[in-house]
Coordinates of C-alpha atoms and ligand atoms in Angstrom, one line a residue:
M1 CA 0.0 0.0 0.0
P2 CA 1.5 3.4 -1.0
H3 CA 2.6 5.5 2.0
I4 CA 5.2 7.8 3.4
Y5 CA 6.4 8.7 6.8
V6 CA 7.2 12.4 7.3
K7 CA 8.4 14.5 10.2
D8 CA 5.5 16.1 12.1
F9 CA 4.4 19.4 10.5
N10 CA 1.9 22.1 11.2
K11 CA -1.5 21.0 9.8
S12 CA -3.0 24.5 10.0
D13 CA -0.6 25.5 7.2
F14 CA -2.9 23.6 4.9
K15 CA -5.7 25.5 3.1
N16 CA -8.9 23.7 2.0
G17 CA -9.1 23.7 -1.8
A18 CA -5.3 23.9 -2.4
E19 CA -4.1 22.5 -5.7
F20 CA -0.7 21.1 -6.7
G21 CA -0.3 20.2 -10.4
D22 CA -3.4 18.3 -11.3
V23 CA -4.1 17.1 -7.8
R24 CA -6.8 19.0 -5.8
F25 CA -7.0 18.8 -2.0
H26 CA -10.5 19.7 -0.9
H27 CA -11.2 19.2 2.8
F28 CA -8.9 18.4 5.7
G29 CA -10.7 17.0 8.8
K30 CA -9.4 16.2 12.2
S31 CA -10.8 13.0 13.9
L32 CA -12.9 13.6 17.0
K33 CA -12.3 10.0 18.0
S34 CA -8.5 10.3 18.1
D35 CA -6.8 13.6 17.9
K36 CA -3.8 11.9 16.2
N37 CA -5.8 11.1 13.1
S38 CA -7.0 13.2 10.2
I39 CA -8.3 12.7 6.7
L40 CA -7.9 14.7 3.5
F41 CA -10.4 14.5 0.6
V42 CA -8.5 14.4 -2.7
E43 CA -9.4 14.7 -6.4
F44 CA -7.1 13.6 -9.2
R45 CA -8.4 13.3 -12.8
D46 CA -11.7 11.4 -12.4
K47 CA -10.8 9.8 -9.1
R48 CA -11.9 11.0 -5.6
F49 CA -10.6 9.4 -2.5
F50 CA -9.3 10.1 1.0
L51 CA -5.7 10.2 2.4
E52 CA -5.3 9.3 6.0
L53 CA -2.8 11.0 8.3
K54 CA -1.7 9.3 11.5
E55 CA 0.6 11.0 14.0
R56 CA 3.0 8.6 15.8
D57 CA 5.6 10.1 18.1
E58 CA 7.3 12.8 16.1
R59 CA 6.3 11.3 12.7
V60 CA 3.2 11.3 10.5
L61 CA 2.2 8.4 8.4
I62 CA 0.3 9.4 5.2
K63 CA -1.6 6.6 3.3
S64 CA -4.9 6.1 1.6
E65 CA -8.1 5.4 3.5
K66 CA -8.8 1.8 2.6
S67 CA -12.5 1.6 2.1
N68 CA -12.5 3.8 -1.1
R69 CA -9.0 3.3 -2.4
P70 CA -8.8 3.7 -6.2
S71 CA -7.7 0.7 -8.3
P72 CA -5.1 0.9 -9.9
N73 CA -3.6 3.0 -7.1
Y74 CA -1.4 5.4 -9.1
P75 CA -3.6 8.4 -8.0
V76 CA -2.8 7.6 -4.4
H77 CA 1.0 7.6 -5.1
R78 CA 0.5 10.9 -7.0
A79 CA -1.6 12.5 -4.3
I80 CA 0.7 11.6 -1.4
D81 CA 3.7 12.9 -3.4
S82 CA 2.0 16.1 -4.4
F83 CA 0.8 16.8 -0.8
S84 CA 4.3 16.2 0.5
Q85 CA 5.8 18.6 -2.1
M86 CA 3.1 21.2 -1.7
M87 CA 3.6 21.3 2.1
N88 CA 7.4 21.0 2.0
L89 CA 7.3 17.9 4.2
H90 CA 10.5 16.2 5.4
T91 CA 10.3 12.6 4.2
L92 CA 11.6 10.0 6.5
S93 CA 10.7 6.9 4.4
S94 CA 8.6 6.3 1.4
N95 CA 7.5 3.5 -0.9
L96 CA 6.0 5.8 -3.6
N97 CA 6.4 4.8 -7.2
L98 CA 5.4 7.6 -9.7
K99 CA 5.8 5.7 -12.9
E100 CA 2.2 5.6 -14.3
S101 CA 2.8 2.9 -16.9
Q102 CA 3.3 0.3 -14.2
H103 CA -0.1 1.0 -12.8
I104 CA -2.3 0.6 -15.9
A105 CA -4.9 -2.0 -15.3
K106 CA -5.4 -4.9 -17.7
D107 CA -8.7 -4.7 -19.4
S108 CA -10.8 -7.4 -17.8
Y109 CA -14.4 -8.6 -18.1
L110 CA -14.5 -8.7 -14.3
K111 CA -16.5 -5.6 -13.4
D112 CA -17.4 -4.0 -10.1
I113 CA -20.9 -3.0 -9.2
D114 CA -20.3 0.7 -10.1
F115 CA -19.8 -0.4 -13.8
F116 CA -23.4 -1.6 -13.9
R117 CA -24.7 1.4 -12.1
D118 CA -23.4 3.7 -14.7
M119 CA -23.8 1.4 -17.7
K120 CA -26.6 2.2 -20.0
L121 CA -28.0 -1.2 -20.9
S122 CA -29.2 -1.4 -24.4
G123 CA -30.1 -4.2 -26.8
R124 CA -30.7 -7.7 -25.5
V125 CA -29.3 -8.3 -22.0
E126 CA -29.3 -11.7 -20.2
V127 CA -28.2 -12.3 -16.6
E128 CA -27.2 -15.6 -15.0
I129 CA -27.2 -15.7 -11.2
G130 CA -24.8 -18.2 -9.5
F131 CA -23.2 -19.4 -12.8
G132 CA -20.9 -21.9 -11.0
S133 CA -18.7 -23.7 -13.5
G134 CA -20.0 -21.2 -16.1
R135 CA -20.8 -23.8 -18.7
H136 CA -24.3 -22.5 -19.3
I137 CA -23.5 -18.7 -19.6
L138 CA -20.3 -19.3 -21.6
H139 CA -22.3 -21.4 -24.1
R140 CA -25.1 -18.8 -24.4
A141 CA -22.6 -16.0 -24.9
E142 CA -20.8 -17.9 -27.6
E143 CA -23.9 -18.7 -29.5
S144 CA -25.4 -15.2 -29.2
P145 CA -22.6 -12.7 -29.9
D146 CA -25.1 -9.8 -30.3
T147 CA -26.6 -10.3 -26.8
T148 CA -24.9 -8.8 -23.7
F149 CA -24.5 -11.4 -20.9
I150 CA -23.9 -10.6 -17.2
G151 CA -22.8 -13.5 -15.0
I152 CA -23.0 -13.1 -11.2
E153 CA -21.2 -15.3 -8.7
I154 CA -19.7 -15.0 -5.2
H155 CA -17.4 -18.1 -5.4
K156 CA -14.0 -16.8 -6.4
P157 CA -12.6 -20.0 -8.0
S158 CA -15.7 -20.1 -10.3
I159 CA -15.1 -16.5 -11.2
E160 CA -11.4 -17.1 -12.1
Q161 CA -12.4 -20.1 -14.2
A162 CA -15.0 -18.1 -16.1
L163 CA -12.6 -15.2 -16.8
K164 CA -10.1 -17.7 -18.2
Q165 CA -12.7 -19.2 -20.5
I166 CA -13.7 -15.7 -21.7
E167 CA -10.1 -15.1 -22.7
I168 CA -9.7 -18.5 -24.3
R169 CA -13.0 -18.3 -26.3
R170 CA -12.3 -14.5 -27.0
L171 CA -15.8 -13.5 -25.9
K172 CA -16.6 -9.8 -26.0
N173 CA -20.2 -10.0 -24.8
L174 CA -19.9 -11.5 -21.3
Y175 CA -19.3 -9.5 -18.1
I176 CA -18.6 -11.1 -14.8
L177 CA -19.7 -9.5 -11.5
D178 CA -18.5 -10.7 -8.0
F179 CA -21.5 -9.6 -6.0
D180 CA -24.4 -10.9 -4.0
A181 CA -27.1 -11.4 -6.6
R182 CA -29.8 -10.7 -4.0
H183 CA -29.0 -7.0 -4.3
F184 CA -28.0 -6.7 -7.9
L185 CA -31.4 -6.4 -9.6
E186 CA -32.4 -3.4 -7.3
I187 CA -29.8 -1.2 -9.0
L188 CA -30.9 -1.9 -12.6
P189 CA -33.3 0.3 -14.6
S190 CA -36.8 -1.0 -15.2
N191 CA -37.5 -3.2 -18.3
S192 CA -33.8 -3.6 -19.0
L193 CA -33.3 -7.4 -19.1
S194 CA -34.6 -10.0 -21.5
T195 CA -33.8 -13.1 -19.5
I196 CA -32.7 -14.0 -15.9
Y197 CA -31.4 -17.5 -15.5
V198 CA -31.3 -19.1 -12.0
H199 CA -30.0 -22.6 -12.4
F200 CA -29.7 -25.0 -9.4
P201 CA -29.5 -22.3 -6.7
V202 CA -28.4 -23.4 -3.3
P203 CA -31.5 -24.9 -1.7
W204 CA -30.8 -23.6 1.9
D205 CA -33.2 -26.1 3.3
K206 CA -32.3 -25.1 6.9
K207 CA -32.2 -21.3 6.2
P208 CA -34.9 -20.7 3.6
H209 CA -34.7 -16.9 4.1
R210 CA -31.3 -17.1 2.3
R211 CA -32.8 -18.4 -0.9
I212 CA -32.4 -16.3 -4.1
I213 CA -36.0 -16.8 -5.1
Q214 CA -37.8 -14.6 -2.4
P215 CA -40.8 -12.2 -2.7
I216 CA -38.4 -9.2 -2.9
F217 CA -36.4 -10.9 -5.7
L218 CA -39.5 -11.7 -7.7
K219 CA -40.8 -8.2 -7.3
E220 CA -37.4 -6.8 -8.6
A221 CA -37.1 -9.4 -11.3
K222 CA -40.5 -8.4 -12.7
R223 CA -39.5 -4.8 -12.6
V224 CA -36.2 -5.2 -14.5
L225 CA -37.5 -7.8 -17.0
E226 CA -38.9 -6.2 -20.1
L227 CA -42.5 -7.0 -21.2
N228 CA -42.5 -10.8 -22.1
G229 CA -39.0 -11.1 -20.6
V230 CA -38.3 -14.5 -18.9
L231 CA -37.1 -15.7 -15.5
E232 CA -35.9 -19.3 -15.9
L233 CA -35.5 -21.3 -12.7
R234 CA -34.2 -24.9 -12.7
T235 CA -34.0 -26.9 -9.5
D236 CA -33.6 -30.4 -8.3
S237 CA -34.8 -29.6 -4.8
E238 CA -38.4 -30.5 -3.9
N239 CA -38.4 -27.8 -1.1
Y240 CA -37.2 -25.1 -3.5
F241 CA -39.7 -26.3 -6.1
Q242 CA -42.6 -26.0 -3.6
S243 CA -41.7 -22.6 -2.2
A244 CA -41.1 -21.2 -5.7
L245 CA -44.4 -22.6 -7.0
Q246 CA -46.2 -20.9 -4.1
L247 CA -44.5 -17.6 -4.8
F248 CA -45.1 -17.6 -8.5
T249 CA -48.7 -18.7 -8.1
D250 CA -49.4 -15.8 -5.7
E251 CA -47.9 -13.2 -8.0
P252 CA -50.1 -11.4 -10.5
L253 CA -49.2 -10.4 -14.1
L254 CA -46.9 -13.3 -14.9
K255 CA -47.3 -16.5 -17.0
M256 CA -46.0 -19.6 -15.3
E257 CA -44.9 -22.7 -17.4
L258 CA -43.6 -25.7 -15.4
L259 CA -42.0 -28.6 -17.0
K260 CA -40.4 -31.7 -15.4
N261 CA -37.2 -33.3 -16.6
I262 CA -36.8 -31.4 -19.8
S263 CA -33.2 -31.1 -21.1
I264 CA -31.8 -27.8 -22.5
D265 CA -29.0 -27.5 -25.0
V266 CA -26.3 -27.2 -22.4
Q267 CA -25.9 -29.2 -19.2
S268 CA -24.5 -27.3 -16.2
K269 CA -22.2 -29.1 -13.8
Y270 CA -24.9 -29.5 -11.2
E271 CA -27.4 -30.6 -13.7
S272 CA -25.1 -33.4 -14.9
R273 CA -24.6 -34.4 -11.2
W274 CA -28.3 -34.6 -10.5
L275 CA -29.0 -36.5 -13.7
K276 CA -26.5 -39.1 -12.8
M277 CA -28.3 -39.5 -9.5
E278 CA -31.6 -39.8 -11.4
K279 CA -33.2 -36.8 -9.5
N280 CA -36.2 -35.0 -10.9
I281 CA -35.5 -31.6 -12.4
Y282 CA -38.1 -28.9 -12.3
N283 CA -38.0 -26.1 -14.9
F284 CA -40.0 -22.9 -14.3
R285 CA -40.3 -20.5 -17.2
I286 CA -41.9 -17.3 -15.8
T287 CA -42.9 -14.7 -18.4
N288 CA -43.3 -11.1 -17.2
L289 CA -46.6 -9.6 -18.4
E290 CA -46.1 -6.2 -17.0
D291 CA -44.5 -3.1 -18.4
S292 CA -43.0 -1.6 -15.3
A293 CA -42.8 2.1 -14.3
E294 CA -39.4 3.7 -14.2
K295 CA -37.4 3.1 -11.1
R296 CA -38.3 5.4 -8.3
D297 CA -36.4 8.6 -7.9
F298 CA -33.5 8.0 -5.6
Y299 CA -33.3 11.1 -3.4
I300 CA -29.8 10.3 -2.3
S301 CA -28.2 11.8 -5.4
T302 CA -29.0 15.4 -4.5
I303 CA -27.4 17.8 -2.0
S304 CA -30.0 18.2 0.8
E305 CA -30.9 20.8 3.3
V306 CA -30.7 19.6 6.9
K307 CA -31.0 21.2 10.3
G308 CA -27.2 21.5 10.5
D309 CA -27.0 20.8 14.3
S310 CA -23.5 19.7 15.5
P311 CA -23.2 16.0 14.8
V312 CA -20.6 15.5 17.5
K313 CA -23.0 13.7 19.9
L314 CA -23.5 11.0 17.3
L315 CA -19.8 9.8 17.4
G316 CA -19.7 6.1 18.1
E317 CA -23.6 5.8 18.0
T318 CA -25.3 2.8 16.4
I319 CA -28.9 2.8 15.2
L320 CA -30.4 -0.6 14.7
K321 CA -33.6 -1.2 12.8
E322 CA -35.2 -4.4 11.6
N323 CA -33.8 -4.3 8.0
W324 CA -30.9 -1.9 8.4
F325 CA -28.4 -0.2 10.7
I326 CA -26.2 2.9 10.8
N327 CA -22.9 3.2 12.8
F328 CA -21.2 6.6 13.1
K329 CA -17.6 5.3 13.0
D330 CA -15.8 8.6 13.2
I331 CA -16.5 12.3 12.7
Y332 CA -13.8 14.6 11.3
Q333 CA -14.1 18.3 12.0
I334 CA -13.1 20.6 9.1
D335 CA -14.0 23.9 10.8
N336 CA -16.7 25.3 13.2
S337 CA -19.6 24.3 11.0
S338 CA -18.3 21.6 8.7
Y339 CA -17.7 17.9 9.3
I340 CA -17.0 14.7 7.4
L341 CA -19.0 11.8 8.8
S342 CA -17.6 8.4 8.3
I343 CA -20.5 5.9 8.6
V344 CA -21.1 2.2 8.0
A345 CA -24.7 1.7 7.0
G346 CA -26.9 -0.6 5.0
S347 CA -28.8 -3.8 5.2
Y348 CA -27.3 -6.5 7.5
S349 CA -26.2 -8.5 4.4
Y350 CA -24.8 -5.5 2.5
P351 CA -23.4 -2.7 4.7
E352 CA -21.4 0.1 3.0
N353 CA -18.8 2.6 4.0
I354 CA -20.3 6.0 3.5
F355 CA -18.8 9.5 3.8
L356 CA -21.0 12.5 4.3
L357 CA -19.9 16.1 4.1
L358 CA -22.0 18.3 6.5
N359 CA -21.4 21.9 5.7
G360 CA -23.7 24.2 7.7
N361 CA -27.2 23.0 6.8
K362 CA -26.1 21.3 3.5
I363 CA -25.3 17.7 3.3
E364 CA -23.9 15.6 0.5
Y365 CA -22.3 12.2 -0.2
L366 CA -18.6 12.3 -0.8
I367 CA -16.9 10.0 -3.3
K368 CA -19.9 8.0 -4.1
K369 CA -23.6 7.5 -3.2
P370 CA -24.7 4.2 -1.6
L371 CA -26.2 1.7 -3.9
E372 CA -29.8 2.4 -5.0
L373 CA -31.3 -0.2 -2.7
E374 CA -34.6 0.3 -0.9
V375 CA -33.0 0.1 2.5
N376 CA -30.5 2.9 1.5
V377 CA -33.4 5.1 0.5
E378 CA -34.8 4.6 4.0
I379 CA -31.4 5.3 5.6
D380 CA -30.9 8.4 3.5
K381 CA -34.3 9.7 4.7
Y382 CA -33.5 8.9 8.3
L383 CA -30.1 10.6 8.1
R384 CA -31.6 13.8 6.6
E385 CA -34.2 13.9 9.4
L386 CA -31.6 13.1 12.1
L387 CA -29.0 15.7 10.9
Ligands
SAM401 C1 -25.5 -25.2 -6.7 S1 -24.5 -24.1 -7.5 C2 -25.1 -24.1 -9.2 C3 -24.1 -23.6 -10.2 C4 -24.5 -23.6 -11.6 N1 -25.6 -22.7 -11.9 C5 -24.8 -25.0 -12.1 O1 -26.0 -25.2 -12.4 O2 -23.9 -25.8 -12.2 C6 -25.1 -22.5 -6.9 C7 -24.1 -21.3 -7.2 O3 -24.7 -20.1 -6.8 C8 -23.8 -19.3 -6.2 N2 -24.5 -18.4 -5.3 C9 -25.1 -18.7 -4.1 N3 -25.6 -17.6 -3.6 C10 -25.3 -16.5 -4.4 C11 -25.6 -15.2 -4.3 N4 -26.3 -14.6 -3.3 N5 -25.2 -14.4 -5.4 C12 -24.5 -14.9 -6.4 N6 -24.2 -16.2 -6.5 C13 -24.6 -17.0 -5.5 C14 -22.8 -20.3 -5.5 O4 -21.5 -19.7 -5.3 C15 -22.8 -21.4 -6.5 O5 -21.7 -21.3 -7.4

């Protein structure tokens, strides 16, 4: 991780908004949790991130704040070096490397969630949830080069294997996402997918609430599927079959086709395994009959007006609700009326690190907004009322 140690220096020499070359240093905040720590909000080209400063004895360690570190990390090297030059710091030790060419990322079909947030989906788009060995999605991508495919998995070796196959087969239409599929659909625009495949999901017989096919998933699947778009579920589990059947039967505006033991043109690894064991395979084909309204407006994107009371009393506080929580990890004071709030918040299965800039009675997200999930809309509203 890029860092330097410098001799202690006078932090009040720093002016918010200072620039050095193409690096811009916006806000410097002192931690109210530990007066030896500070953070500095930095902008370099299209990257925005924090540097952390930690005083130890007569020295100061300067490094990046880890929850939002850019990758590749060349901007961090540049920001630390520029800050040190701008402030005339006395370097004691450093591992900075300012050769940019060594930091250029290899183009990869492995994308992070922000790629799909910003991506304007167009044409035919198909998603496979929990692709495992990848046999099915690789086959589909190969046979339909004009369709965009998105494969979602959380098992790292399966992801590595699929990425290797994308390279070997020279596929240009398959993106891989390492993410919990239960939250993926919520961030997509309405009517944007043609097909969602869920083949042999983990049955979770002892913890049915962890299943992919849940009421919230079906609601979001119908919203993101275009009119006549299809959700295809294949399962060998009697329990999964029963609970999915109940869920699909109760849901209006869909057509359900259920077939037993049909084979499709590619056999996934799990399908082969169950066929050898002569298990029944249930195939649901759910057609969406609803043209959904556009996704609700996500209020989080705007700068909001708040009361602007001092947030200091919230330091270390945790708010626990049934579906979400907020923890005020640290508060950094910039001046008498501005603060940076470092928060961990979200659903219990998908918490995020969030930074809020509270400036008088204005509040905004720094670096990036939380994902557009229902719980985050609730959290956003709660924070605005609280602050
Ligand atoms: C039983 S395997 C089936 C794999 C493949 N579809 C097949 O038919 O061979 C289930 C897969 O779903 C993945 N999975 C489970 N929960 C997931 C989640 N919440 N998000 C994404 N993938 C998930 C697992 O890592 C596993 O690879």
